Coordinates of C-alpha atoms in Angstrom, one line a residue:
M155 CA 0.0 0.0 0.0
Q156 CA 1.5 3.3 -1.0
F157 CA 1.4 6.2 1.4
S158 CA 0.3 8.6 -1.3
N159 CA -3.0 6.7 -1.7
L160 CA -3.5 6.6 2.1
A161 CA -2.9 10.3 2.5
R162 CA -5.9 11.0 0.3
L163 CA -8.2 9.3 2.8
F164 CA -8.2 12.3 5.1
S165 CA -11.6 14.0 5.3
L166 CA -11.4 17.7 5.8
P167 CA -14.9 18.2 7.2
L168 CA -14.0 16.0 10.2
I169 CA -11.0 18.1 11.1
W170 CA -13.1 21.1 12.0
L171 CA -14.3 19.5 15.1
S172 CA -10.8 18.7 16.5
L173 CA -9.1 21.9 15.3
Q174 CA -11.7 24.3 16.5
V175 CA -11.7 26.4 13.3
P176 CA -15.0 28.3 13.1
S177 CA -17.4 26.4 10.9
S178 CA -18.2 29.6 9.0
L179 CA -14.6 29.3 7.6
A180 CA -15.0 25.6 6.7
N181 CA -15.6 26.4 3.0
D182 CA -13.4 29.4 2.5
L183 CA -9.8 28.4 2.0
T184 CA -8.8 32.1 1.6
D185 CA -10.0 32.9 5.1
I186 CA -8.3 29.8 6.5
E187 CA -5.0 30.8 4.9
S188 CA -5.4 34.3 6.3
L189 CA -5.7 32.9 9.8
A190 CA -2.8 30.5 9.2
K191 CA -0.6 33.3 8.1
Q192 CA -1.4 35.1 11.4
G193 CA -0.1 32.0 13.3
N194 CA -3.4 30.3 14.1
Q195 CA -2.3 26.7 14.6
A196 CA -5.7 25.2 13.9
A197 CA -5.8 27.1 10.6
Q198 CA -2.3 26.1 9.7
V199 CA -3.2 22.5 10.1
A200 CA -6.5 22.9 8.2
A201 CA -4.8 24.8 5.4
G202 CA -2.0 22.3 5.2
Q203 CA -4.4 19.4 5.1
A204 CA -6.6 21.1 2.5
F205 CA -3.6 21.7 0.2
F206 CA -2.1 18.3 0.8
T207 CA -5.3 16.4 0.0
G208 CA -6.9 18.8 -2.5
S209 CA -10.1 18.5 -0.4
M210 CA -11.0 22.2 -1.0
G211 CA -10.3 22.1 -4.7
E212 CA -6.6 22.9 -4.9
T213 CA -3.7 20.5 -4.3
D214 CA -0.4 22.4 -3.7
Y215 CA 2.1 20.3 -1.7
T216 CA 4.5 23.2 -1.3
K217 CA 1.8 25.4 0.3
A218 CA 0.8 22.4 2.4
V219 CA 4.3 22.0 3.8
R220 CA 4.7 25.7 4.4
Y221 CA 1.5 25.7 6.6
L222 CA 2.2 22.4 8.3
K223 CA 5.8 23.1 9.4
P224 CA 5.1 25.7 12.1
A225 CA 2.2 23.6 13.6
A226 CA 4.4 20.5 13.5
E227 CA 7.2 22.4 15.3
A228 CA 4.6 23.3 17.9
N229 CA 3.9 19.6 18.4
H230 CA 0.5 19.3 16.7
P231 CA 0.1 15.6 16.0
I232 CA -2.0 16.0 12.8
A233 CA 0.6 18.4 11.4
K234 CA 3.4 16.1 12.3
R235 CA 1.6 13.2 10.6
L236 CA 0.8 15.0 7.4
L237 CA 4.3 16.5 7.2
G238 CA 5.7 13.0 7.8
L239 CA 3.7 11.7 4.9
A240 CA 4.9 14.6 2.7
Y241 CA 8.5 13.6 3.5
L242 CA 7.8 9.9 2.9
E243 CA 6.3 10.7 -0.5
G244 CA 8.5 13.6 -1.5
K245 CA 5.5 15.9 -1.9
G246 CA 6.4 19.6 -1.5
V247 CA 9.8 18.6 0.0
T248 CA 12.7 16.6 -1.0
K249 CA 11.9 12.9 -0.3
D250 CA 13.4 11.8 3.0
E251 CA 11.8 8.6 4.3
K252 CA 13.8 8.5 7.5
F253 CA 12.7 12.0 8.5
G254 CA 9.2 11.2 7.5
V255 CA 9.2 8.1 9.8
K256 CA 10.7 10.3 12.6
L257 CA 7.8 12.7 12.3
L258 CA 5.3 9.9 12.2
N259 CA 6.9 8.5 15.3
E260 CA 6.5 11.8 17.1
A261 CA 2.9 12.1 16.1
A262 CA 2.2 8.5 17.1
K263 CA 3.6 9.2 20.6
L264 CA 1.2 12.1 20.7
K265 CA -1.6 9.6 20.5
D266 CA -2.4 10.1 16.8
A267 CA -4.0 6.8 15.8
E268 CA -3.5 7.4 12.0
A269 CA 0.2 8.2 12.6
Q270 CA 0.4 5.0 14.6
Y271 CA -1.0 3.1 11.7
Y272 CA 1.4 4.7 9.1
L273 CA 4.3 4.1 11.5
G274 CA 3.4 0.4 12.0
H275 CA 2.9 0.0 8.2
A276 CA 6.4 1.6 7.6
F277 CA 8.0 -0.9 10.1
H278 CA 6.0 -3.8 8.5
K279 CA 7.1 -2.9 5.0
G280 CA 10.6 -1.4 5.7
I281 CA 9.7 2.1 4.5
G282 CA 12.3 4.6 5.8
V283 CA 13.4 2.1 8.5
D284 CA 14.5 -1.5 8.6
A285 CA 11.5 -3.8 8.6
N286 CA 10.7 -5.0 12.2
L287 CA 7.7 -7.1 12.7
I288 CA 7.6 -6.7 16.5
T289 CA 7.7 -2.9 16.2
A290 CA 5.1 -3.0 13.4
Y291 CA 2.9 -5.2 15.6
I292 CA 3.2 -2.8 18.5
W293 CA 2.2 0.4 16.6
L294 CA -0.5 -1.3 14.5
S295 CA -2.0 -2.8 17.7
L296 CA -2.2 0.7 19.2
S297 CA -3.8 2.0 16.0
S298 CA -6.2 -1.0 15.9
E299 CA -7.6 0.0 19.4
A300 CA -8.5 3.6 18.4
H301 CA -11.4 4.7 16.2
S302 CA -9.8 6.0 13.0
P303 CA -10.2 5.5 9.2
H304 CA -7.4 2.9 9.4
Q305 CA -8.7 0.9 12.4
A306 CA -9.8 -2.1 10.3
N307 CA -6.7 -2.1 8.2
A308 CA -4.5 -2.0 11.4
Q309 CA -6.5 -5.0 12.8
E310 CA -5.9 -6.9 9.5
E311 CA -2.2 -6.1 9.5
V312 CA -1.8 -7.2 13.1
S313 CA -3.5 -10.5 12.3
R314 CA -1.1 -11.1 9.3
I315 CA 2.0 -10.2 11.4
K316 CA 0.9 -12.6 14.2
H317 CA 1.4 -15.5 11.8
F318 CA 5.1 -14.6 11.4
L319 CA 5.8 -14.1 15.1
A320 CA 6.7 -16.9 17.6
P321 CA 4.6 -17.0 20.7
G322 CA 7.5 -15.6 22.7
Q323 CA 7.8 -12.6 20.3
I324 CA 4.1 -11.9 20.7
E325 CA 4.5 -12.0 24.5
Q326 CA 7.5 -9.6 24.2
A327 CA 5.6 -7.3 21.9
N328 CA 2.6 -7.2 24.2
A329 CA 4.8 -6.3 27.2
I330 CA 6.4 -3.5 25.2
L331 CA 3.0 -2.4 24.1
A332 CA 1.8 -2.1 27.7
S333 CA 5.0 -0.1 28.6
L334 CA 4.5 2.1 25.7
K335 CA 0.9 2.9 26.7
H336 CA 2.0 3.7 30.2
L337 CA 5.2 5.6 29.6
Y338 CA 4.8 7.4 26.3
L339 CA 1.1 7.6 25.7
Q340 CA 0.1 8.0 29.4
Q341 CA -2.6 5.4 29.1
K342 CA -2.5 3.6 32.4
A343 CA -3.5 0.0 32.4
E344 CA -6.7 -0.6 34.3
K345 CA -6.0 -1.6 37.8
P346 CA -8.2 -4.1 39.6
Q347 CA -10.4 -2.5 42.1
A348 CA -9.3 -2.9 45.7
A349 CA -11.4 -5.4 47.6
Q350 CA -13.9 -3.7 49.7
Q351 CA -13.5 -4.2 53.5

């Protein structure tokens, strides 16, 4: 599966809820660009996504990257994910798969389920990194637990990878997954309730 096809799956109308861009601006790319140029992070991400996907009529990867960079530098997970995909594909930037994977890794650690999917896929296929089925299993498992456009794909990839891992490797991967959830993603494992006295 090529990342360029996956990137087109983003749906701009859904982003307005998470980015808190006024809905009155949802159909006016010029207004969004104006806000983005003023440093509005939500508008930077929205403009970057619009230009990256062409969802508002115009695809311009160079503009997309220009808007996504400041938001990514401010640790916005969607901006990091989209910028990572741009580097993986060489869209609007010189192709640099290693840097693209680095950005996806940062977005994945910021709990972006789609970045977790792309990162797991990169480790599964050896895109920008050496292929590593245990690492792929870990990131795809995380992505498969979250509601996202790639949840079903992540679940399928986890099932395929399981067939290539020994039981001890799966146990090791699950232990790392639990640590990752606790340390990096701050998702504490559910503790059993204390017995009532």
